[in-house]
Amino acid sequence: MDLEELIALAESERAGRLPVEVRVCLAASCLGSGAGGVRDAIAGAIADRGLAGRVRLREVGCLRLCSEGPLVQVDSEGADPALYAKVDARLAPVIASAASGDPAEGIRLVDLGSPFFALQRPIVLENTGVVEPERIESSLAAGAYRSLHHALHELGPEGMIAEVTRSGLRGRGGAGYPTGLKWATVAKMPPGPKYVVCNADEGDPGAFMDRSVMESDPHRVLEGMAIAALAVGADRGYIYVRGEYPLAIARLDTAIRQARRLGLLGSMIFDSPFNFRVDLRIGAGAFVCGEETALMQSIEGRRGQPRPRPPYPAESGLWGCPTLINNVETFANIPAIIREGSDWFSAIGTEGSKGTKVFALAGKVRNSGLVEVPMGLPLRTIVDQIGGGAPEGSTTKAVQTGGPSGGCIPSGLFDTPVEYEALKALGSIMGSGGMIVMDQDDDMVGIARFFMKFCMDESCGKCVPCRAGTVQLYRMLDRIERGVAPAGELGRLEALCDLVKHASLCGLGQAAPNPVLSTLRFFRHEYESRLVSPDGDGARAPTPR
């Protein structure tokens, strides 16, 4: 395929649009709420009313306001788009009426001008809920693979790396390592086999950002990977995705086959000497396989366990070859950076944290779902305005970022901007993007115990500090929560946290104490109130579970 053919396909798709389009969210969240039946019922209602020549039903990905699903949006020429919430199959005739231009009565209309949507800045999610993830023609009409063509024929490898470096993009998997520097390191390695790996092993409790991107816009991830491969000189790539994400796996598989068929992946891409083959590797659910060296072990067919670094994957990765590893969101940023330029991207965000960040906003908040905000936005804006604040009758107490490796930030510090260094200073991390809001009923000792149990269960057991340390930390937290721990327990708890943090082999163990340390820092009174005093008094009654 050449550029003219790509443009012709995109124009053909756009020319086939009808005056009214009904978009039904068929991402995992809405499907779990019955969106499949809603789609079938709306299709039937459109046919029954003889609207097939004027109204088109589109099966799209995430429409973002997940707490209100199933979601359906009606786009009519000359009218504002209308997003409907909590749609069930019985409301299909109402949707058909709305598509006909009649009033839609008895159905809940979402305000698209509300802070939940108005304060977001979609870059990664710009086509999420817009394109049909199982039709490459839909993605091409939205501009897919144009950035790859531009990179291939105009920028070249050095130009691409320079653009990504100047953009200031940092890895969105959690550590925040400069993406351009990582690409440049792999590109400088001696000629020979190189690999590009997409880390899609999203394992944090409550996190679903990467899953939503893969389900909703898989070609964006593939295009980002192909550009990266071109930049570093790789011809082979893998997407390591969780087995618990069957819909994402199916749509990625479909997208890979479609792109190969059109010559956008595989051999002689865009009729050039550039070859890039992508394969899926399905993880079995081990949290440690989100760590890049354990992930590579798993791809190689071995037990997923981390290995000491250096050497880093950029020097010696898959089968001893230089390997570039980025996560889903990082790759999904690349097409926009190549298309719009590094100056455009770097103008968004803060001095040290450029661009946007996608969060899975969940917990004790009115609006939960997928949000993408510019770096630097205060936590308070995300929780109270985009999220709508705590439900009636409750008060927001804290927000947890970074999953089991992150920390809990009290509401009094919600003016903190969302950026790597600011969150780190509070003992938390950006992480991959899980954000869980808690209210006054959430017990912080119990929260710390929950995350420690998660780390204990998920420890691969390779190094003693993590294998044994997480078990002992869990037991100490359990005793504190039950009100049977002695007065000196907090000192021992902090000492063991320090040991596990500094002596563990990989990031899982090194970050496992973070939820404990952050809750001790900001909610120490909740620990102290449970301790038994030397004379046997002072312990609170055991907490029922």
PDB file of N, CA and C in Angstrom, residues 390-459:
ATOM      1  N   ALA A 390     -17.376  13.286  46.341  1.00  0.00           N
ATOM      2  CA  ALA A 390     -17.904  12.106  47.035  1.00  0.00           C
ATOM      3  C   ALA A 390     -19.417  12.013  46.848  1.00  0.00           C
ATOM      4  N   PRO A 391     -19.960  10.804  46.878  1.00  0.00           N
ATOM      5  CA  PRO A 391     -21.425  10.643  46.812  1.00  0.00           C
ATOM      6  C   PRO A 391     -22.093  11.332  47.993  1.00  0.00           C
ATOM      7  N   GLU A 392     -23.354  11.620  47.843  1.00  0.00           N
ATOM      8  CA  GLU A 392     -24.089  12.319  48.893  1.00  0.00           C
ATOM      9  C   GLU A 392     -24.002  11.573  50.222  1.00  0.00           C
ATOM     10  N   GLY A 393     -23.735  12.331  51.272  1.00  0.00           N
ATOM     11  CA  GLY A 393     -23.665  11.740  52.593  1.00  0.00           C
ATOM     12  C   GLY A 393     -22.290  11.274  53.002  1.00  0.00           C
ATOM     13  N   SER A 394     -21.316  11.420  52.129  1.00  0.00           N
ATOM     14  CA  SER A 394     -19.952  10.993  52.476  1.00  0.00           C
ATOM     15  C   SER A 394     -18.977  12.128  52.202  1.00  0.00           C
ATOM     16  N   THR A 395     -17.773  11.974  52.728  1.00  0.00           N
ATOM     17  CA  THR A 395     -16.725  12.986  52.582  1.00  0.00           C
ATOM     18  C   THR A 395     -15.462  12.323  52.053  1.00  0.00           C
ATOM     19  N   THR A 396     -14.850  12.950  51.079  1.00  0.00           N
ATOM     20  CA  THR A 396     -13.622  12.380  50.521  1.00  0.00           C
ATOM     21  C   THR A 396     -12.511  12.445  51.560  1.00  0.00           C
ATOM     22  N   LYS A 397     -11.820  11.325  51.728  1.00  0.00           N
ATOM     23  CA  LYS A 397     -10.763  11.227  52.733  1.00  0.00           C
ATOM     24  C   LYS A 397      -9.372  11.197  52.101  1.00  0.00           C
ATOM     25  N   ALA A 398      -9.226  10.467  51.020  1.00  0.00           N
ATOM     26  CA  ALA A 398      -7.904  10.303  50.410  1.00  0.00           C
ATOM     27  C   ALA A 398      -8.067   9.764  49.000  1.00  0.00           C
ATOM     28  N   VAL A 399      -6.967   9.798  48.257  1.00  0.00           N
ATOM     29  CA  VAL A 399      -6.947   9.157  46.945  1.00  0.00           C
ATOM     30  C   VAL A 399      -5.688   8.310  46.863  1.00  0.00           C
ATOM     31  N   GLN A 400      -5.849   7.141  46.292  1.00  0.00           N
ATOM     32  CA  GLN A 400      -4.731   6.220  46.161  1.00  0.00           C
ATOM     33  C   GLN A 400      -4.289   6.200  44.705  1.00  0.00           C
ATOM     34  N   THR A 401      -3.017   6.486  44.461  1.00  0.00           N
ATOM     35  CA  THR A 401      -2.491   6.449  43.101  1.00  0.00           C
ATOM     36  C   THR A 401      -1.372   5.427  43.017  1.00  0.00           C
ATOM     37  N   GLY A 402      -1.193   4.851  41.865  1.00  0.00           N
ATOM     38  CA  GLY A 402      -0.057   3.956  41.657  1.00  0.00           C
ATOM     39  C   GLY A 402      -0.293   2.523  42.056  1.00  0.00           C
ATOM     40  N   GLY A 403      -1.501   2.147  42.436  1.00  0.00           N
ATOM     41  CA  GLY A 403      -1.797   0.757  42.771  1.00  0.00           C
ATOM     42  C   GLY A 403      -1.002   0.266  43.966  1.00  0.00           C
ATOM     43  N   PRO A 404      -0.641  -1.023  43.997  1.00  0.00           N
ATOM     44  CA  PRO A 404       0.069  -1.592  45.147  1.00  0.00           C
ATOM     45  C   PRO A 404       1.450  -0.980  45.358  1.00  0.00           C
ATOM     46  N   SER A 405       1.963  -0.297  44.355  1.00  0.00           N
ATOM     47  CA  SER A 405       3.275   0.341  44.479  1.00  0.00           C
ATOM     48  C   SER A 405       3.160   1.816  44.837  1.00  0.00           C
ATOM     49  N   GLY A 406       1.934   2.304  44.974  1.00  0.00           N
ATOM     50  CA  GLY A 406       1.734   3.723  45.200  1.00  0.00           C
ATOM     51  C   GLY A 406       1.452   4.053  46.648  1.00  0.00           C
ATOM     52  N   GLY A 407       0.772   5.168  46.840  1.00  0.00           N
ATOM     53  CA  GLY A 407       0.499   5.605  48.197  1.00  0.00           C
ATOM     54  C   GLY A 407      -0.849   6.282  48.292  1.00  0.00           C
ATOM     55  N   CYS A 408      -1.245   6.609  49.523  1.00  0.00           N
ATOM     56  CA  CYS A 408      -2.522   7.250  49.778  1.00  0.00           C
ATOM     57  C   CYS A 408      -2.284   8.721  50.142  1.00  0.00           C
ATOM     58  N   ILE A 409      -2.915   9.607  49.388  1.00  0.00           N
ATOM     59  CA  ILE A 409      -2.727  11.043  49.585  1.00  0.00           C
ATOM     60  C   ILE A 409      -3.980  11.614  50.245  1.00  0.00           C
ATOM     61  N   PRO A 410      -3.831  12.275  51.410  1.00  0.00           N
ATOM     62  CA  PRO A 410      -5.012  12.786  52.111  1.00  0.00           C
ATOM     63  C   PRO A 410      -5.647  13.959  51.374  1.00  0.00           C
ATOM     64  N   SER A 411      -6.922  14.181  51.628  1.00  0.00           N
ATOM     65  CA  SER A 411      -7.654  15.235  50.917  1.00  0.00           C
ATOM     66  C   SER A 411      -7.065  16.622  51.178  1.00  0.00           C
ATOM     67  N   GLY A 412      -6.393  16.805  52.322  1.00  0.00           N
ATOM     68  CA  GLY A 412      -5.778  18.090  52.610  1.00  0.00           C
ATOM     69  C   GLY A 412      -4.645  18.457  51.672  1.00  0.00           C
ATOM     70  N   LEU A 413      -4.168  17.480  50.905  1.00  0.00           N
ATOM     71  CA  LEU A 413      -3.080  17.719  49.945  1.00  0.00           C
ATOM     72  C   LEU A 413      -3.567  17.597  48.502  1.00  0.00           C
ATOM     73  N   PHE A 414      -4.853  17.753  48.310  1.00  0.00           N
ATOM     74  CA  PHE A 414      -5.405  17.597  46.957  1.00  0.00           C
ATOM     75  C   PHE A 414      -5.046  18.746  46.010  1.00  0.00           C
ATOM     76  N   ASP A 415      -4.407  19.781  46.514  1.00  0.00           N
ATOM     77  CA  ASP A 415      -3.943  20.832  45.597  1.00  0.00           C
ATOM     78  C   ASP A 415      -2.640  20.435  44.907  1.00  0.00           C
ATOM     79  N   THR A 416      -2.127  19.268  45.253  1.00  0.00           N
ATOM     80  CA  THR A 416      -0.902  18.760  44.610  1.00  0.00           C
ATOM     81  C   THR A 416      -1.146  18.527  43.121  1.00  0.00           C
ATOM     82  N   PRO A 417      -0.253  19.032  42.265  1.00  0.00           N
ATOM     83  CA  PRO A 417      -0.437  18.786  40.834  1.00  0.00           C
ATOM     84  C   PRO A 417      -0.091  17.344  40.456  1.00  0.00           C
ATOM     85  N   VAL A 418      -0.751  16.855  39.446  1.00  0.00           N
ATOM     86  CA  VAL A 418      -0.447  15.515  38.944  1.00  0.00           C
ATOM     87  C   VAL A 418       0.805  15.597  38.092  1.00  0.00           C
ATOM     88  N   GLU A 419       1.923  15.254  38.677  1.00  0.00           N
ATOM     89  CA  GLU A 419       3.198  15.173  37.970  1.00  0.00           C
ATOM     90  C   GLU A 419       4.106  14.222  38.745  1.00  0.00           C
ATOM     91  N   TYR A 420       5.087  13.683  38.053  1.00  0.00           N
ATOM     92  CA  TYR A 420       5.900  12.600  38.627  1.00  0.00           C
ATOM     93  C   TYR A 420       6.542  13.006  39.952  1.00  0.00           C
ATOM     94  N   GLU A 421       7.255  14.133  39.974  1.00  0.00           N
ATOM     95  CA  GLU A 421       8.015  14.506  41.143  1.00  0.00           C
ATOM     96  C   GLU A 421       7.113  14.899  42.317  1.00  0.00           C
ATOM     97  N   ALA A 422       6.012  15.568  42.038  1.00  0.00           N
ATOM     98  CA  ALA A 422       5.125  16.004  43.125  1.00  0.00           C
ATOM     99  C   ALA A 422       4.512  14.805  43.843  1.00  0.00           C
ATOM    100  N   LEU A 423       4.092  13.804  43.089  1.00  0.00           N
ATOM    101  CA  LEU A 423       3.511  12.610  43.709  1.00  0.00           C
ATOM    102  C   LEU A 423       4.573  11.819  44.459  1.00  0.00           C
ATOM    103  N   LYS A 424       5.779  11.768  43.913  1.00  0.00           N
ATOM    104  CA  LYS A 424       6.865  11.057  44.592  1.00  0.00           C
ATOM    105  C   LYS A 424       7.210  11.713  45.925  1.00  0.00           C
ATOM    106  N   ALA A 425       7.150  13.039  45.963  1.00  0.00           N
ATOM    107  CA  ALA A 425       7.456  13.753  47.199  1.00  0.00           C
ATOM    108  C   ALA A 425       6.474  13.432  48.317  1.00  0.00           C
ATOM    109  N   LEU A 426       5.281  12.972  47.939  1.00  0.00           N
ATOM    110  CA  LEU A 426       4.274  12.601  48.937  1.00  0.00           C
ATOM    111  C   LEU A 426       4.314  11.109  49.257  1.00  0.00           C
ATOM    112  N   GLY A 427       5.311  10.410  48.724  1.00  0.00           N
ATOM    113  CA  GLY A 427       5.432   8.986  49.002  1.00  0.00           C
ATOM    114  C   GLY A 427       4.574   8.118  48.109  1.00  0.00           C
ATOM    115  N   SER A 428       4.016   8.705  47.055  1.00  0.00           N
ATOM    116  CA  SER A 428       3.231   7.935  46.109  1.00  0.00           C
ATOM    117  C   SER A 428       3.942   7.934  44.758  1.00  0.00           C
ATOM    118  N   ILE A 429       3.307   7.400  43.758  1.00  0.00           N
ATOM    119  CA  ILE A 429       3.867   7.432  42.409  1.00  0.00           C
ATOM    120  C   ILE A 429       2.729   7.643  41.417  1.00  0.00           C
ATOM    121  N   MET A 430       3.090   8.051  40.208  1.00  0.00           N
ATOM    122  CA  MET A 430       2.099   8.182  39.150  1.00  0.00           C
ATOM    123  C   MET A 430       1.537   6.807  38.805  1.00  0.00           C
ATOM    124  N   GLY A 431       2.449   5.807  38.749  1.00  0.00           N
ATOM    125  CA  GLY A 431       2.023   4.469  38.371  1.00  0.00           C
ATOM    126  C   GLY A 431       1.506   4.452  36.949  1.00  0.00           C
ATOM    127  N   SER A 432       0.796   3.405  36.614  1.00  0.00           N
ATOM    128  CA  SER A 432       0.258   3.310  35.266  1.00  0.00           C
ATOM    129  C   SER A 432      -1.027   4.108  35.118  1.00  0.00           C
ATOM    130  N   GLY A 433      -1.679   4.488  36.231  1.00  0.00           N
ATOM    131  CA  GLY A 433      -2.837   5.364  36.106  1.00  0.00           C
ATOM    132  C   GLY A 433      -4.054   4.974  36.923  1.00  0.00           C
ATOM    133  N   GLY A 434      -3.924   4.014  37.803  1.00  0.00           N
ATOM    134  CA  GLY A 434      -5.050   3.709  38.680  1.00  0.00           C
ATOM    135  C   GLY A 434      -5.236   4.825  39.698  1.00  0.00           C
ATOM    136  N   MET A 435      -6.463   5.257  39.921  1.00  0.00           N
ATOM    137  CA  MET A 435      -6.742   6.321  40.892  1.00  0.00           C
ATOM    138  C   MET A 435      -8.024   5.949  41.634  1.00  0.00           C
ATOM    139  N   ILE A 436      -7.886   5.597  42.915  1.00  0.00           N
ATOM    140  CA  ILE A 436      -9.025   5.133  43.699  1.00  0.00           C
ATOM    141  C   ILE A 436      -9.319   6.147  44.811  1.00  0.00           C
ATOM    142  N   VAL A 437     -10.534   6.647  44.826  1.00  0.00           N
ATOM    143  CA  VAL A 437     -10.941   7.655  45.805  1.00  0.00           C
ATOM    144  C   VAL A 437     -11.569   6.955  47.016  1.00  0.00           C
ATOM    145  N   MET A 438     -11.201   7.424  48.216  1.00  0.00           N
ATOM    146  CA  MET A 438     -11.700   6.823  49.454  1.00  0.00           C
ATOM    147  C   MET A 438     -12.458   7.861  50.274  1.00  0.00           C
ATOM    148  N   ASP A 439     -13.405   7.388  51.085  1.00  0.00           N
ATOM    149  CA  ASP A 439     -14.155   8.319  51.939  1.00  0.00           C
ATOM    150  C   ASP A 439     -13.908   8.029  53.408  1.00  0.00           C
ATOM    151  N   GLN A 440     -14.700   8.697  54.277  1.00  0.00           N
ATOM    152  CA  GLN A 440     -14.448   8.627  55.718  1.00  0.00           C
ATOM    153  C   GLN A 440     -14.626   7.222  56.286  1.00  0.00           C
ATOM    154  N   ASP A 441     -15.302   6.349  55.597  1.00  0.00           N
ATOM    155  CA  ASP A 441     -15.515   4.998  56.111  1.00  0.00           C
ATOM    156  C   ASP A 441     -14.361   4.052  55.793  1.00  0.00           C
ATOM    157  N   ASP A 442     -13.444   4.480  54.969  1.00  0.00           N
ATOM    158  CA  ASP A 442     -12.325   3.607  54.605  1.00  0.00           C
ATOM    159  C   ASP A 442     -11.258   3.635  55.688  1.00  0.00           C
ATOM    160  N   ASP A 443     -10.891   2.465  56.143  1.00  0.00           N
ATOM    161  CA  ASP A 443      -9.902   2.297  57.207  1.00  0.00           C
ATOM    162  C   ASP A 443      -8.517   2.183  56.574  1.00  0.00           C
ATOM    163  N   MET A 444      -7.622   3.106  56.892  1.00  0.00           N
ATOM    164  CA  MET A 444      -6.339   3.163  56.201  1.00  0.00           C
ATOM    165  C   MET A 444      -5.419   2.005  56.592  1.00  0.00           C
ATOM    166  N   VAL A 445      -5.549   1.521  57.821  1.00  0.00           N
ATOM    167  CA  VAL A 445      -4.767   0.336  58.187  1.00  0.00           C
ATOM    168  C   VAL A 445      -5.249  -0.854  57.345  1.00  0.00           C
ATOM    169  N   GLY A 446      -6.542  -0.963  57.203  1.00  0.00           N
ATOM    170  CA  GLY A 446      -7.089  -2.040  56.379  1.00  0.00           C
ATOM    171  C   GLY A 446      -6.679  -1.902  54.920  1.00  0.00           C
ATOM    172  N   ILE A 447      -6.615  -0.659  54.427  1.00  0.00           N
ATOM    173  CA  ILE A 447      -6.167  -0.428  53.044  1.00  0.00           C
ATOM    174  C   ILE A 447      -4.718  -0.901  52.884  1.00  0.00           C
ATOM    175  N   ALA A 448      -3.860  -0.527  53.855  1.00  0.00           N
ATOM    176  CA  ALA A 448      -2.452  -0.945  53.783  1.00  0.00           C
ATOM    177  C   ALA A 448      -2.335  -2.469  53.847  1.00  0.00           C
ATOM    178  N   ARG A 449      -3.157  -3.085  54.702  1.00  0.00           N
ATOM    179  CA  ARG A 449      -3.119  -4.552  54.810  1.00  0.00           C
ATOM    180  C   ARG A 449      -3.578  -5.199  53.497  1.00  0.00           C
ATOM    181  N   PHE A 450      -4.603  -4.623  52.858  1.00  0.00           N
ATOM    182  CA  PHE A 450      -5.092  -5.162  51.586  1.00  0.00           C
ATOM    183  C   PHE A 450      -3.988  -5.160  50.521  1.00  0.00           C
ATOM    184  N   PHE A 451      -3.317  -4.020  50.383  1.00  0.00           N
ATOM    185  CA  PHE A 451      -2.279  -3.946  49.347  1.00  0.00           C
ATOM    186  C   PHE A 451      -1.076  -4.825  49.702  1.00  0.00           C
ATOM    187  N   MET A 452      -0.760  -4.950  51.009  1.00  0.00           N
ATOM    188  CA  MET A 452       0.354  -5.828  51.379  1.00  0.00           C
ATOM    189  C   MET A 452       0.006  -7.293  51.102  1.00  0.00           C
ATOM    190  N   LYS A 453      -1.239  -7.666  51.339  1.00  0.00           N
ATOM    191  CA  LYS A 453      -1.644  -9.042  51.004  1.00  0.00           C
ATOM    192  C   LYS A 453      -1.512  -9.283  49.503  1.00  0.00           C
ATOM    193  N   PHE A 454      -1.892  -8.267  48.723  1.00  0.00           N
ATOM    194  CA  PHE A 454      -1.752  -8.395  47.270  1.00  0.00           C
ATOM    195  C   PHE A 454      -0.287  -8.639  46.894  1.00  0.00           C
ATOM    196  N   CYS A 455       0.613  -7.834  47.447  1.00  0.00           N
ATOM    197  CA  CYS A 455       2.038  -7.995  47.132  1.00  0.00           C
ATOM    198  C   CYS A 455       2.571  -9.330  47.655  1.00  0.00           C
ATOM    199  N   MET A 456       2.119  -9.748  48.822  1.00  0.00           N
ATOM    200  CA  MET A 456       2.551 -11.031  49.379  1.00  0.00           C
ATOM    201  C   MET A 456       2.113 -12.184  48.458  1.00  0.00           C
ATOM    202  N   ASP A 457       0.877 -12.132  48.028  1.00  0.00           N
ATOM    203  CA  ASP A 457       0.376 -13.199  47.149  1.00  0.00           C
ATOM    204  C   ASP A 457       1.071 -13.189  45.789  1.00  0.00           C
ATOM    205  N   GLU A 458       1.453 -11.994  45.323  1.00  0.00           N
ATOM    206  CA  GLU A 458       2.021 -11.882  43.979  1.00  0.00           C
ATOM    207  C   GLU A 458       3.547 -11.936  43.953  1.00  0.00           C
ATOM    208  N   SER A 459       4.186 -11.991  45.121  1.00  0.00           N
ATOM    209  CA  SER A 459       5.643 -12.098  45.126  1.00  0.00           C
ATOM    210  C   SER A 459       6.074 -13.378  44.410  1.00  0.00           C
TER     211      SER A 459
END
